[in-house]
Every structure is written in C-alpha cells, then in structure tokens.
CSV table of C-alpha atoms and ligand atoms in Angstrom, one decimal:
chain,number,residue,atom,x,y,z
A,1,MET,CA,109.3,185.7,152.1
A,2,SER,CA,106.1,183.6,152.7
A,3,ASP,CA,105.3,180.8,150.3
A,4,ALA,CA,102.1,182.6,149.3
A,5,ARG,CA,104.1,185.7,148.5
A,6,THR,CA,106.6,183.7,146.4
A,7,ALA,CA,103.8,181.9,144.5
A,8,ARG,CA,102.0,185.1,143.8
A,9,ALA,CA,105.1,186.8,142.6
A,10,ASP,CA,105.7,183.9,140.2
A,11,THR,CA,102.1,184.3,138.9
A,12,ILE,CA,102.6,188.0,138.4
A,13,ARG,CA,105.8,187.6,136.5
A,14,GLY,CA,104.1,185.1,134.2
A,15,LEU,CA,101.2,187.4,133.4
A,16,SER,CA,100.9,189.1,130.0
A,17,ILE,CA,99.2,192.5,129.5
A,18,PRO,CA,97.0,192.9,126.5
A,19,GLN,CA,98.5,195.4,124.1
A,20,GLU,CA,95.3,197.5,123.9
A,21,MET,CA,95.4,197.9,127.6
A,22,LEU,CA,98.8,199.5,127.7
A,23,PRO,CA,99.3,203.3,128.1
A,24,GLY,CA,100.3,205.1,124.9
A,25,ASP,CA,103.5,206.1,126.5
A,26,GLY,CA,104.9,203.9,129.2
A,27,ARG,CA,107.3,206.3,130.9
A,28,PHE,CA,106.3,207.2,134.4
A,29,GLY,CA,109.7,208.0,135.9
A,30,SER,CA,110.5,210.7,138.4
A,31,GLY,CA,113.5,211.8,136.5
A,32,PRO,CA,114.7,211.4,133.8
A,33,SER,CA,111.1,211.7,132.8
A,34,ARG,CA,109.1,211.3,129.6
A,35,ILE,CA,110.0,213.7,126.8
A,36,ARG,CA,107.1,214.4,124.4
A,37,ASP,CA,107.4,213.3,120.8
A,38,ALA,CA,106.9,216.9,119.6
A,39,GLN,CA,110.0,218.0,121.6
A,40,MET,CA,112.0,215.3,119.9
A,41,GLU,CA,110.7,216.4,116.5
A,42,ALA,CA,111.6,220.0,117.3
A,43,LEU,CA,115.1,218.8,118.2
A,44,SER,CA,115.4,216.8,115.0
A,45,SER,CA,114.3,219.9,113.0
A,46,VAL,CA,117.3,221.8,114.2
A,47,SER,CA,119.8,219.0,113.8
A,48,ARG,CA,121.9,220.9,111.3
A,49,THR,CA,121.3,224.5,112.4
A,50,VAL,CA,121.6,224.4,116.2
A,51,MET,CA,122.9,221.1,117.2
A,52,GLY,CA,126.7,221.0,116.7
A,53,THR,CA,127.0,224.7,116.5
A,54,SER,CA,128.7,227.3,118.8
A,55,HIS,CA,127.0,228.1,122.1
A,56,ARG,CA,128.4,231.6,121.8
A,57,GLN,CA,126.4,232.3,118.6
A,58,ALA,CA,122.8,233.5,118.2
A,59,PRO,CA,121.2,230.1,117.3
A,60,VAL,CA,122.1,228.5,120.6
A,61,LYS,CA,121.9,231.7,122.7
A,62,GLN,CA,118.3,232.2,121.4
A,63,TYR,CA,117.4,229.0,123.1
A,64,VAL,CA,118.8,230.2,126.4
A,65,GLY,CA,116.9,233.4,125.8
A,66,ARG,CA,113.6,231.5,125.2
A,67,ILE,CA,114.1,229.5,128.3
A,68,ARG,CA,114.8,232.5,130.5
A,69,ALA,CA,111.8,234.5,129.0
A,70,GLY,CA,109.6,231.4,129.2
A,71,LEU,CA,110.4,230.8,132.8
A,72,ARG,CA,109.9,234.5,133.6
A,73,GLU,CA,106.4,234.2,132.2
A,74,LEU,CA,105.6,230.8,133.6
A,75,PHE,CA,106.5,231.8,137.2
A,76,SER,CA,105.2,235.4,136.8
A,77,LEU,CA,108.5,236.7,138.1
A,78,PRO,CA,108.3,239.8,140.3
A,79,GLU,CA,110.4,242.8,139.4
A,80,GLY,CA,114.1,242.2,140.2
A,81,TYR,CA,114.0,238.4,140.1
A,82,GLU,CA,116.2,236.8,137.5
A,83,VAL,CA,116.5,233.4,135.8
A,84,VAL,CA,120.1,232.1,136.1
A,85,LEU,CA,121.5,228.9,134.8
A,86,GLY,CA,124.6,226.8,134.7
A,87,ASN,CA,126.0,223.4,134.1
A,88,GLY,CA,125.9,220.4,136.4
A,89,GLY,CA,122.3,219.8,137.4
A,90,SER,CA,120.7,220.5,140.8
A,91,THR,CA,123.5,218.7,142.5
A,92,ALA,CA,126.0,221.3,141.2
A,93,PHE,CA,123.7,224.0,142.5
A,94,TRP,CA,124.1,222.6,146.0
A,95,GLY,CA,127.8,223.4,145.6
A,96,VAL,CA,127.0,226.8,144.1
A,97,ALA,CA,124.8,227.6,147.1
A,98,ALA,CA,127.4,226.3,149.6
A,99,CYS,CA,130.0,228.6,148.0
A,100,GLY,CA,128.0,231.6,147.1
A,101,LEU,CA,124.6,231.8,148.9
A,102,VAL,CA,125.0,230.4,152.4
A,103,GLU,CA,127.0,232.9,154.4
A,104,GLN,CA,127.7,230.9,157.6
A,105,ARG,CA,124.9,228.7,158.6
A,106,ALA,CA,121.8,227.3,157.1
A,107,GLN,CA,118.8,225.5,158.5
A,108,ASN,CA,118.0,222.4,156.4
A,109,LEU,CA,114.8,220.4,156.5
A,110,VAL,CA,115.8,216.8,155.9
A,111,LEU,CA,112.9,214.5,154.9
A,112,GLY,CA,114.5,212.1,152.4
A,113,GLU,CA,117.5,211.4,150.2
A,114,PHE,CA,117.7,214.7,148.2
A,115,SER,CA,117.2,217.0,151.2
A,116,GLN,CA,119.7,215.0,153.1
A,117,LYS,CA,122.3,215.4,150.3
A,118,PHE,CA,122.1,219.2,150.5
A,119,ALA,CA,122.5,219.1,154.3
A,120,ALA,CA,125.5,216.8,153.9
A,121,GLU,CA,127.1,219.2,151.4
A,122,LEU,CA,126.7,222.1,153.8
A,123,THR,CA,127.9,220.0,156.7
A,124,ALA,CA,131.1,219.1,154.8
A,125,ALA,CA,131.9,222.7,153.6
A,126,PRO,CA,134.9,223.8,155.7
A,127,HIS,CA,134.0,227.5,155.6
A,128,LEU,CA,130.5,227.0,156.9
A,129,ARG,CA,129.1,226.1,160.3
A,130,GLU,CA,127.2,222.9,160.6
A,131,PRO,CA,123.6,223.4,159.4
A,132,GLU,CA,120.8,223.2,161.8
A,133,VAL,CA,118.9,220.1,160.7
A,134,VAL,CA,115.2,219.8,161.2
A,135,ALA,CA,114.5,216.2,160.3
A,136,ALA,CA,111.4,214.1,159.7
A,137,THR,CA,111.1,210.4,159.2
A,138,PRO,CA,110.7,209.5,155.5
A,139,GLY,CA,107.1,210.1,154.4
A,140,ALA,CA,106.5,212.9,157.0
A,141,LEU,CA,106.6,216.6,156.7
A,142,PRO,CA,109.0,218.8,158.8
A,143,VAL,CA,108.4,222.5,159.4
A,144,PRO,CA,111.0,225.2,159.2
A,145,VAL,CA,111.4,227.4,162.3
A,146,ALA,CA,112.7,230.9,162.4
A,147,ARG,CA,116.1,231.2,164.1
A,148,ASP,CA,118.3,234.1,164.8
A,149,ASP,CA,121.6,232.4,164.0
A,150,VAL,CA,121.0,231.1,160.5
A,151,ASP,CA,121.3,233.1,157.2
A,152,ALA,CA,119.4,230.7,155.0
A,153,TYR,CA,116.5,228.2,155.2
A,154,ALA,CA,116.6,225.2,152.8
A,155,TRP,CA,114.1,222.6,151.9
A,156,PRO,CA,112.8,220.8,148.9
A,157,HIS,CA,109.4,221.8,147.3
A,158,ASN,CA,109.0,218.1,146.5
A,159,GLU,CA,111.1,215.4,148.2
A,160,THR,CA,111.3,213.1,145.2
A,161,SER,CA,112.5,210.1,147.1
A,162,THR,CA,109.4,210.0,149.4
A,163,GLY,CA,106.7,211.9,147.5
A,164,VAL,CA,106.2,214.5,150.2
A,165,MET,CA,105.5,218.1,149.3
A,166,VAL,CA,106.6,221.0,151.5
A,167,PRO,CA,104.7,224.3,151.4
A,168,VAL,CA,106.8,227.1,149.9
A,169,GLN,CA,106.3,229.9,152.5
A,170,ARG,CA,108.8,232.0,154.3
A,171,PRO,CA,109.0,230.7,157.9
A,172,GLU,CA,107.0,232.9,160.2
A,173,GLY,CA,109.2,235.4,161.9
A,174,ALA,CA,112.1,234.9,159.4
A,175,ARG,CA,114.1,238.1,158.8
A,176,PRO,CA,114.3,239.6,155.2
A,177,ASP,CA,118.1,239.1,155.2
A,178,GLN,CA,117.6,235.3,155.7
A,179,LEU,CA,117.4,233.6,152.3
A,180,VAL,CA,114.9,230.9,151.4
A,181,LEU,CA,116.5,228.3,149.2
A,182,VAL,CA,114.0,225.9,147.7
A,183,ASP,CA,115.1,222.7,145.8
A,184,ALA,CA,112.3,222.6,143.3
A,185,THR,CA,114.0,220.1,141.0
A,186,SER,CA,110.9,217.8,140.7
A,187,ALA,CA,108.2,220.4,141.6
A,188,ALA,CA,109.1,223.3,139.4
A,189,GLY,CA,106.7,223.5,136.5
A,190,GLY,CA,104.4,220.9,137.9
A,191,ALA,CA,103.0,222.7,141.0
A,192,MET,CA,101.9,226.2,141.8
A,193,VAL,CA,104.4,228.4,143.6
A,194,ASP,CA,104.5,232.0,144.9
A,195,ILE,CA,108.0,233.0,143.9
A,196,THR,CA,108.0,235.9,146.3
A,197,GLN,CA,108.3,233.3,149.1
A,198,THR,CA,111.7,232.2,147.8
A,199,ASP,CA,115.1,233.7,147.2
A,200,ALA,CA,116.5,230.8,145.1
A,201,TYR,CA,113.9,228.5,143.5
A,202,TYR,CA,116.2,226.0,141.7
A,203,PHE,CA,115.6,223.0,139.5
A,204,ALA,CA,116.9,220.8,136.7
A,205,PRO,CA,115.3,220.1,133.3
A,206,GLN,CA,114.8,216.3,133.5
A,207,LYS,CA,111.7,216.2,135.7
A,208,ALA,CA,108.6,218.4,135.2
A,209,PHE,CA,110.3,220.1,132.2
A,210,ALA,CA,110.5,216.8,130.3
A,211,SER,CA,114.0,217.5,129.0
A,212,ASP,CA,117.4,215.9,129.4
A,213,GLY,CA,119.6,216.5,132.4
A,214,GLY,CA,122.8,218.4,133.0
A,215,LEU,CA,121.7,221.9,133.7
A,216,TRP,CA,120.7,223.8,136.8
A,217,LEU,CA,118.3,226.7,136.7
A,218,SER,CA,117.6,229.0,139.6
A,219,ILE,CA,115.2,231.9,140.0
A,220,LEU,CA,117.0,234.4,142.2
A,221,SER,CA,115.6,237.2,144.2
A,222,PRO,CA,117.3,240.6,144.5
A,223,ALA,CA,118.4,239.6,148.0
A,224,ALA,CA,120.0,236.4,146.7
A,225,ILE,CA,121.8,238.3,144.0
A,226,GLU,CA,123.0,240.8,146.5
A,227,ARG,CA,124.2,238.0,148.8
A,228,ALA,CA,126.0,236.3,145.9
A,229,GLU,CA,127.8,239.5,145.0
A,230,ARG,CA,128.8,240.2,148.6
A,231,LEU,CA,130.2,236.7,149.2
A,232,ALA,CA,132.1,236.8,145.9
A,233,ALA,CA,133.8,240.0,147.0
A,234,ASP,CA,135.1,238.3,150.1
A,235,THR,CA,138.6,237.4,149.2
A,236,SER,CA,139.0,235.0,152.1
A,237,ARG,CA,136.4,232.7,150.5
A,238,TRP,CA,137.6,230.3,147.7
A,239,ILE,CA,134.9,229.9,145.1
A,240,PRO,CA,135.8,227.5,142.2
A,241,SER,CA,134.9,229.3,139.0
A,242,PHE,CA,132.6,226.4,138.0
A,243,LEU,CA,130.6,227.0,141.2
A,244,SER,CA,130.6,230.8,141.0
A,245,LEU,CA,127.1,232.1,141.2
A,246,THR,CA,128.1,235.6,140.2
A,247,SER,CA,129.8,234.3,137.1
A,248,ALA,CA,126.6,232.3,136.3
A,249,ILE,CA,124.5,235.5,136.8
A,250,ASP,CA,126.8,237.4,134.4
A,251,ASN,CA,126.7,234.7,131.8
A,252,SER,CA,122.9,234.2,132.1
A,253,ARG,CA,122.3,237.9,131.5
A,254,LYS,CA,124.1,237.3,128.1
A,255,ASP,CA,122.0,234.2,127.5
A,256,GLN,CA,124.9,231.9,127.8
A,257,THR,CA,126.6,229.5,130.3
A,258,LEU,CA,130.1,229.7,131.8
A,259,ASN,CA,131.1,226.6,129.9
A,260,THR,CA,129.6,224.4,127.1
A,261,PRO,CA,126.1,223.4,127.8
A,262,ALA,CA,124.3,220.3,126.4
A,263,VAL,CA,122.6,222.0,123.5
A,264,ALA,CA,119.9,219.3,123.1
A,265,THR,CA,118.8,219.9,126.7
A,266,LEU,CA,118.3,223.6,125.9
A,267,VAL,CA,116.2,222.8,122.8
A,268,LEU,CA,114.0,220.3,124.6
A,269,MET,CA,113.5,222.6,127.6
A,270,ALA,CA,112.6,225.7,125.5
A,271,GLU,CA,110.0,223.6,123.7
A,272,GLN,CA,108.5,222.2,126.8
A,273,ILE,CA,108.2,225.6,128.6
A,274,GLU,CA,106.5,227.1,125.5
A,275,TRP,CA,104.1,224.1,125.3
A,276,MET,CA,103.2,224.5,128.9
A,277,LEU,CA,102.6,228.2,128.4
A,278,GLU,CA,100.3,227.4,125.4
A,279,GLN,CA,98.3,224.9,127.5
A,280,GLY,CA,97.7,227.6,130.2
A,281,GLY,CA,100.9,227.9,132.1
A,282,LEU,CA,101.5,227.0,135.7
A,283,THR,CA,97.8,227.1,136.5
A,284,TRP,CA,97.1,224.5,133.9
A,285,ALA,CA,100.1,222.3,134.9
A,286,ASP,CA,99.1,222.5,138.6
A,287,SER,CA,95.6,221.4,137.8
A,288,ARG,CA,96.7,218.6,135.5
A,289,THR,CA,99.1,217.1,138.1
A,290,ARG,CA,96.5,217.4,140.8
A,291,THR,CA,94.1,215.5,138.6
A,292,THR,CA,96.5,212.7,137.6
A,293,SER,CA,98.0,212.2,141.1
A,294,GLY,CA,94.4,212.3,142.5
A,295,MET,CA,93.5,209.4,140.1
A,296,LEU,CA,96.3,207.4,141.7
A,297,GLN,CA,95.3,208.3,145.2
A,298,ASP,CA,91.7,207.3,144.4
A,299,TRP,CA,92.9,204.0,143.0
A,300,ALA,CA,94.9,203.4,146.3
A,301,ALA,CA,91.8,204.2,148.3
A,302,ARG,CA,89.8,201.5,146.5
A,303,ARG,CA,92.4,198.8,146.5
A,304,ASP,CA,93.0,196.9,149.8
A,305,GLU,CA,96.5,195.9,148.6
A,306,ILE,CA,97.6,199.5,148.1
A,307,THR,CA,98.3,202.2,150.8
A,308,PRO,CA,99.6,205.7,150.3
A,309,PHE,CA,103.1,205.9,151.8
A,310,VAL,CA,102.5,209.5,152.9
A,311,THR,CA,99.9,209.2,155.6
A,312,ASP,CA,99.1,212.9,155.8
A,313,PRO,CA,96.9,213.6,152.8
A,314,GLY,CA,97.9,217.3,152.9
A,315,ALA,CA,101.6,216.3,152.4
A,316,ARG,CA,101.1,214.0,149.5
A,317,SER,CA,102.9,215.1,146.3
A,318,GLN,CA,101.0,216.0,143.2
A,319,VAL,CA,104.0,215.1,141.0
A,320,VAL,CA,105.4,212.0,142.6
A,321,THR,CA,103.0,209.5,144.1
A,322,THR,CA,104.4,206.8,146.4
A,323,LEU,CA,102.2,203.8,147.1
A,324,ASP,CA,103.1,201.0,149.4
A,325,VAL,CA,102.1,197.5,148.3
A,326,ASP,CA,100.8,194.9,150.7
A,327,ASP,CA,103.6,192.7,152.1
A,328,GLU,CA,102.0,189.6,150.5
A,329,ILE,CA,102.6,191.0,147.1
A,330,ASP,CA,106.1,191.5,145.8
A,331,ALA,CA,106.2,195.0,144.2
A,332,THR,CA,109.3,194.0,142.3
A,333,ALA,CA,107.3,191.4,140.5
A,334,LEU,CA,104.9,194.1,139.4
A,335,THR,CA,107.5,196.5,138.2
A,336,THR,CA,109.3,193.7,136.4
A,337,VAL,CA,106.3,192.6,134.4
A,338,LEU,CA,105.5,196.2,133.7
A,339,ARG,CA,109.0,196.9,132.4
A,340,GLN,CA,108.7,193.8,130.1
A,341,HIS,CA,105.7,195.6,128.6
A,342,GLY,CA,107.4,198.9,128.2
A,343,VAL,CA,105.9,200.5,131.3
A,344,VAL,CA,109.0,201.8,133.1
A,345,ASP,CA,110.5,203.5,136.1
A,346,VAL,CA,107.7,203.0,138.6
A,347,GLU,CA,110.2,201.4,141.0
A,348,PRO,CA,110.6,203.1,144.5
A,349,TYR,CA,113.6,205.3,145.2
A,350,ARG,CA,116.3,202.7,145.6
A,351,LYS,CA,117.5,203.8,149.0
A,352,LEU,CA,114.1,204.0,150.5
A,353,GLY,CA,114.0,200.2,150.3
A,354,ARG,CA,110.2,199.8,150.5
A,355,ASN,CA,107.8,197.4,148.9
A,356,GLN,CA,106.4,200.3,146.9
A,357,LEU,CA,105.4,201.8,143.5
A,358,ARG,CA,106.5,205.4,142.8
A,359,ILE,CA,104.7,207.0,139.9
A,360,ALA,CA,105.5,210.5,138.5
A,361,THR,CA,102.7,212.6,137.2
A,362,PHE,CA,104.6,215.5,135.6
A,363,PRO,CA,102.7,217.8,133.2
A,364,ALA,CA,103.7,215.7,130.2
A,365,VAL,CA,101.8,212.7,131.6
A,366,GLY,CA,98.2,212.8,130.5
A,367,GLU,CA,95.0,211.6,132.2
A,368,GLU,CA,94.5,208.8,129.6
A,369,ASP,CA,97.9,207.3,130.3
A,370,VAL,CA,97.4,207.3,134.0
A,371,ALA,CA,94.0,205.7,133.6
A,372,ALA,CA,95.6,203.0,131.4
A,373,LEU,CA,98.4,202.5,134.0
A,374,ILE,CA,95.7,202.0,136.7
A,375,ALA,CA,93.8,199.5,134.5
A,376,VAL,CA,97.0,197.6,133.9
A,377,LEU,CA,97.8,197.5,137.7
A,378,ASP,CA,94.2,196.3,138.4
A,379,HIS,CA,94.7,193.6,135.7
A,380,LEU,CA,98.0,192.4,137.4
A,381,LEU,CA,96.5,192.4,140.9
A,382,ASP,CA,93.2,190.8,139.9
A,383,GLN,CA,94.7,188.1,137.6
A,384,SER,CA,97.2,187.1,140.3
A,385,ALA,CA,94.7,187.0,143.2
B,1,PLP,C1,116.5,214.8,140.9
B,1,PLP,C2,116.7,215.6,142.1
B,1,PLP,C3,117.9,216.2,142.4
B,1,PLP,C4,119.2,215.9,141.6
B,1,PLP,O1,119.1,216.5,140.3
B,1,PLP,P1,120.4,216.4,139.4
B,1,PLP,O2,120.1,217.3,138.2
B,1,PLP,O3,120.5,214.9,139.0
B,1,PLP,O4,121.6,216.8,140.1
B,1,PLP,C5,118.0,217.1,143.4
B,1,PLP,N1,116.9,217.4,144.2
B,1,PLP,C6,115.7,216.8,143.9
B,1,PLP,C7,114.5,217.2,144.8
B,1,PLP,C8,115.5,216.0,142.8
B,1,PLP,O5,114.3,215.4,142.6
C-alpha cells in the first residue's frame, strides 16, 4: 500500500457524514436486502394470528396461496406454468435440480461465484455426467451454445457476485426437450423476463423480494414438470425426499411446503409481491431498477476515481452495480465509514477480492436513497482528496 493511499484511508476513516445527508434507509445489500417498514408492520399485525400457528392450517396456507397467485400475476405466467416452492433457499434448489431436473448432462455458464456453485454441484453428482462449462472471466458475459448431448442449459439471470446480467433467451438451435434453468435469485422481481424462455426460473425471497431467506421458489414449465415426473419414476435414481421436486410440486398445489417453512418469510414475501403489483408490477420494477442503477453508472462516469467493473455496458446489472475504486483509495475505508453511519452492505462480494463497491438497487430501494448515497460518496471522496 502506498503512503498516499494509507494517509487517504486514514482521512476517510476519520470523516463524519452530516446526518441530513444520509439516506433515509441505509441498507443497500445484495441479499439479505432491505425490508420495507410496511412489511414489518404487516408482520407484526399477524403476530398472534399467523406467526406461531400451524403451517397446515388456512392462516399460513393463505400466505402461500397469495405468494403463488401474486407471482403468477407478476410474471404473467403462460398456461401450464406453475409456481412451486420449498425450503432451503436457492442453494437447495441446485440440489433439487441435480436430483430431479437434469437428466444426464447440463451445460453451465460460469461467470462468478453463484454460477460456479451450481456447476460444482452438478459436477459432484455421481449420477450425472460432468457438465459442459462455458466460462467467462468475472465481469464478462458468456453465451450458451446449443449442443446435442446436453439435456439442460443453466445460467444465472444476474450473477450477484460480479453484477453481470445474462439475457434470458433459449439458446438458438436448442431443442424443446432441453430445459432452460435460470438462477434468478437476485434478478427475479427486479428485471423484466419472458418466462416462456425458461423451464425453471428459480429464486429466493431475500433479494428483490425484500423478505427473509430460507425458501426457494421456482416457476416451472410443463416440460420441467414432465421431466421431474419422469425422473422421479426412475427407481434407479435416489432422490432424498427433501430434494424431491415432485413432492414440492404436490405440496405447492396444496399451498404448503414439504416441511415447516419460516412463516415470517412467507408473510414478508406476500406483502412485497402485492406491493410490487400495486406499484405497476414487473414493468414498474424493471423501470425503477433501471433508473436507480443508471444513477450509479452516471455517477461512475463523472468520477475519475470510479470505474464500472463490468466493461460491456450491455452486460451491466440493473439490480447489482459493481464499481471499482481507484487503487489510490482504499474502498474498505469507504465501506467502514459508511457502516459507522448506518449505510451498510456495499462491500464487494468477498471472494471477488477487488477494491470495489457493490450496491444493490432492488425495487424496494428508491431514487431518493440512491441520490443520497451518491451525495455521501461524493462527500467522502471530495473531503479526503
Ligand atoms: C444469493 C444467491 C444464491 C444463494 O441463495 P440462498 O437462498 O442463500 O441459497 C444463489 N444464486 C444467486 C444468483 C444468488 O444471488
């Protein structure tokens, strides 16, 4: 570290941010993400009637029903598509897909930590062939290629660790019996999507849906449901009941989960989906996140010290913005002083190991808070120059 860098880092750490400059809500994390106050109030209003009651009875099942109906509307589901859910988050769904959706071999786009983890899960599965990996360096965008010998294509809609968005489009030349599995954990609800381009569009509640973690949700096409049923009928394949997609489908149709869900997560999620629908649905959410992420990109363009990590403007995420900070400025000093002032979780993805800020602009994050965050960052950079 240069002397100048160390000195500037000390200056930044010693700065204070005027109270009136701070965003109304300081949570800019990429997941868990900010939960709106109204959601917490809704949760507290059912503290005696839903919380702490049976998930096999109407009060809790109604929330599952509201989530399923709300997602059906939000994503304008075509005939035959179903909203399925289970416990364990998106990570559990990787296991579900390894057991019950990938027949023999998948093609995985690997462009960061999360896409890498799914590829690793499929590689380790003893009943599957090694996936074909199409890799890109972090920050870049790989493209799926139609292949004869794969039965599924897998990629993230948004690679949360790098802030790269991948188009959701069936690979040109792909056969209808080849499934498209899209990890939409951080994109779903924050970016437009044409669900007909996917067979499993799966996600978790703690990102754009502003809820707590612990669940996976997956929008399944008729082809995916058919595949799941066929693989479940194959007695040579061991499928742990917790990872059984057919059992999740059966339970979801009854508005329940295989085992006990986190009820608070269901309440928060139902509230957020309905709020998003009231605001104007996915069109509204898509436009809001384009605006707020655009504000951050514009800021980067006018600051010499800040450079977008994703060099291709077309690949930049509208929900997770990754901005490299000039080497002469220690980004950790910035995130430390921000954290002391209640502005949290703008650190880069830990394993990416860059001198970077990572700022999520999910639908719950309004323009005024992003404007305030930018003003605060300007203050820290200018005052320490
Ligand atoms: C957060 C995230 C996951 C992991 O989600 P969990 O619910 O914690 O398992 C997977 N994929 C992507 C793209 C993510 O952003």
